[in-house]
Amino acid sequence: MKLLVTGGAGFIGTNFIRTVFDKKPGWEVVNLDLLTYAGNPRNLLDIESEHPDRYRFVQGDIKDSELLHNLFKTEKFEAVVHFAAESHVDRSIYGPGAFIETNIVGTYQLLEAARSYWESSSERPNFKFLHVSTDEVYGSLGPEGYFKETTPYDPSSPYSASKAGSDHLAKAYYRTYGFPAVITNCSNNYGPYQFPEKLIPLMILNIQEEKPLPVYGDGKNVRDWLFVRDHCDALLTVLTEGQNGETYNIGGGEEMRNIDVVNLLCSLLDAKLGRQGETSSSRLIHFVKDRPGHDRRYAIDSTKIRSELGWTPQHDFKTALAKTVDWYFENQDWVESIRTGEYLKWIDQNYDERA
Ligand code: NAD
Ligand code: TYD
């Protein structure tokens, strides 16, 4: 199998490529990534040097139609796994433009290049286009109920609206052209290599450095957490077993309120850092101004992928969260490498206004 992975230098893309090299001997990967602030070329240096015949990195933009057409022509991919996106809700509130450009226009350009290659390919290989998306397209749940594949789209943020637009395009390409697209909508991921603008790595680093822990609103918003490697296994399953034109919801079934996640992180880090009582990290928790349009609850019904494709998550939240904390402790050089001027600027912009 020869794969085009877009956005493979980001959080989930990196973990996905690592999963491919762990589990699929012989598969080849071309990783196309623009290396925005969220992409880190260091993430896969070991794979690059150990497997020069099976892994290639291309720095480029999914909006670059000429580059895409040339890549398909020369590499003759058998499948695409499309991660590349602007992915942070708070950034989409400050500046929606990049989200429209990358997530909608970029996905359109990628679909067009892939369709043109697929239509002109004489053998019509068992080509597949896996569009990786989010449960946020479904909007917000009350205390009851779950997102099913049939739940109507109702996005709240420019991020989720732009992902919804890209999902609709992928589905329309299947219905209109018979293009072999399959879509996954996954809940919140956590694990190694996540950029520390997202809740869990941000809190780990702030606890370590005894900085304030900014909890939005009342801290009672609920997310359904999934360890990133379980998501990657689900994606491999959908890639090899999923039906074209179908959507598969992926979730861990581990619902947690944000405040409970932060308290759990405090206790995990307190145990490592020898803090207790008055020095306990929970003293650093600050409730700050809420995110506008903040979805109250996400929860996934993943019956379809479990029953039809046989996938189940292998990690429970508490154990894999502890593993994630260990990873950030053991990879301080990675953390330092992404704490560039741009990252620090974002932290000032987002959190000064909320204080
Ligand atoms: P990320 O922000 O960590 O990584 C995105 C990657 O895309 C980066 O490497 C970036 O350089 C690259 N990129 C951005 N614009 C590009 C462009 N124009 N051309 C080429 N590359 C570009 O994101 P992530 O958390 O790894 O998410 C990956 C995908 O999974 C996204 O599509 C996201 O919507 C989806 N998703 C994420 C989660 C989550 O919890 N993080 C959950 C469900 C779905
Ligand atoms: P985030 O990691 O940004 O993921 P998403 O918005 O895609 O769910 O946020 C997870 C939850 O944590 C969300 O309810 C917002 C909240 N949050 C905070 O309370 N404080 C923070 O500093 C951040 C980044 C998020």
mmCIF file of C-alpha atoms and ligand atoms in Angstrom, residues 87-90 136 159 188 197-200 202-203 214-216 221 223 225 258 291 294-295 298 350-351, ligand 2:
data_model
loop_
_atom_site.group_PDB
_atom_site.id
_atom_site.type_symbol
_atom_site.label_atom_id
_atom_site.label_comp_id
_atom_site.label_asym_id
_atom_site.label_seq_id
_atom_site.Cartn_x
_atom_site.Cartn_y
_atom_site.Cartn_z
ATOM 1 C CA SER A 87 -7.432 22.537 14.095
ATOM 2 C CA HIS A 88 -7.769 24.861 17.096
ATOM 3 C CA VAL A 89 -11.201 26.297 17.955
ATOM 4 C CA ASP A 90 -9.863 29.362 19.824
ATOM 5 C CA GLU A 136 -17.546 18.952 16.592
ATOM 6 C CA TYR A 159 -13.352 25.548 12.988
ATOM 7 C CA ASN A 188 -11.156 14.697 21.416
ATOM 8 C CA GLU A 197 -2.421 25.015 22.821
ATOM 9 C CA LYS A 198 -4.941 22.189 23.452
ATOM 10 C CA LEU A 199 -6.335 21.534 26.939
ATOM 11 C CA ILE A 200 -4.342 18.505 28.108
ATOM 12 C CA LEU A 202 -1.320 23.065 27.971
ATOM 13 C CA MET A 203 -2.292 22.026 31.493
ATOM 14 C CA PRO A 214 -7.071 28.614 32.822
ATOM 15 C CA VAL A 215 -10.390 26.744 32.924
ATOM 16 C CA TYR A 216 -13.000 28.280 30.605
ATOM 17 C CA ASN A 221 -18.169 21.285 29.636
ATOM 18 C CA ARG A 223 -15.557 15.988 26.216
ATOM 19 C CA TRP A 225 -11.602 11.540 25.315
ATOM 20 C CA ASN A 258 -12.934 19.744 31.937
ATOM 21 C CA ARG A 291 -15.031 30.606 24.908
ATOM 22 C CA HIS A 294 -18.528 26.952 23.667
ATOM 23 C CA ASP A 295 -20.138 23.543 23.023
ATOM 24 C CA TYR A 298 -19.659 15.959 23.122
ATOM 25 C CA ASN A 350 -5.555 34.128 24.101
ATOM 26 C CA TYR A 351 -5.001 34.230 27.844
HETATM 27 P P1 TYD B 2 -9.532 21.933 23.310
HETATM 28 O O1 TYD B 2 -8.371 21.098 23.731
HETATM 29 O O2 TYD B 2 -9.257 23.274 22.686
HETATM 30 O O3 TYD B 2 -10.419 21.022 22.339
HETATM 31 P P2 TYD B 2 -11.886 21.302 21.712
HETATM 32 O O4 TYD B 2 -12.222 22.723 21.840
HETATM 33 O O5 TYD B 2 -11.645 20.921 20.286
HETATM 34 O O6 TYD B 2 -12.823 20.392 22.441
HETATM 35 O O7 TYD B 2 -10.476 22.161 24.550
HETATM 36 C C1 TYD B 2 -11.038 21.071 25.264
HETATM 37 C C2 TYD B 2 -11.967 21.653 26.312
HETATM 38 O O8 TYD B 2 -11.192 22.366 27.275
HETATM 39 C C3 TYD B 2 -12.966 22.663 25.745
HETATM 40 O O9 TYD B 2 -14.202 22.509 26.432
HETATM 41 C C4 TYD B 2 -12.365 24.016 26.076
HETATM 42 C C5 TYD B 2 -11.596 23.745 27.365
HETATM 43 N N1 TYD B 2 -10.361 24.555 27.562
HETATM 44 C C6 TYD B 2 -10.171 25.231 28.775
HETATM 45 O O10 TYD B 2 -11.029 25.185 29.677
HETATM 46 N N2 TYD B 2 -9.026 25.944 28.929
HETATM 47 C C7 TYD B 2 -8.054 26.027 27.966
HETATM 48 O O11 TYD B 2 -7.030 26.735 28.168
HETATM 49 C C8 TYD B 2 -8.264 25.309 26.733
HETATM 50 C C9 TYD B 2 -7.227 25.374 25.642
HETATM 51 C C10 TYD B 2 -9.436 24.585 26.593
#
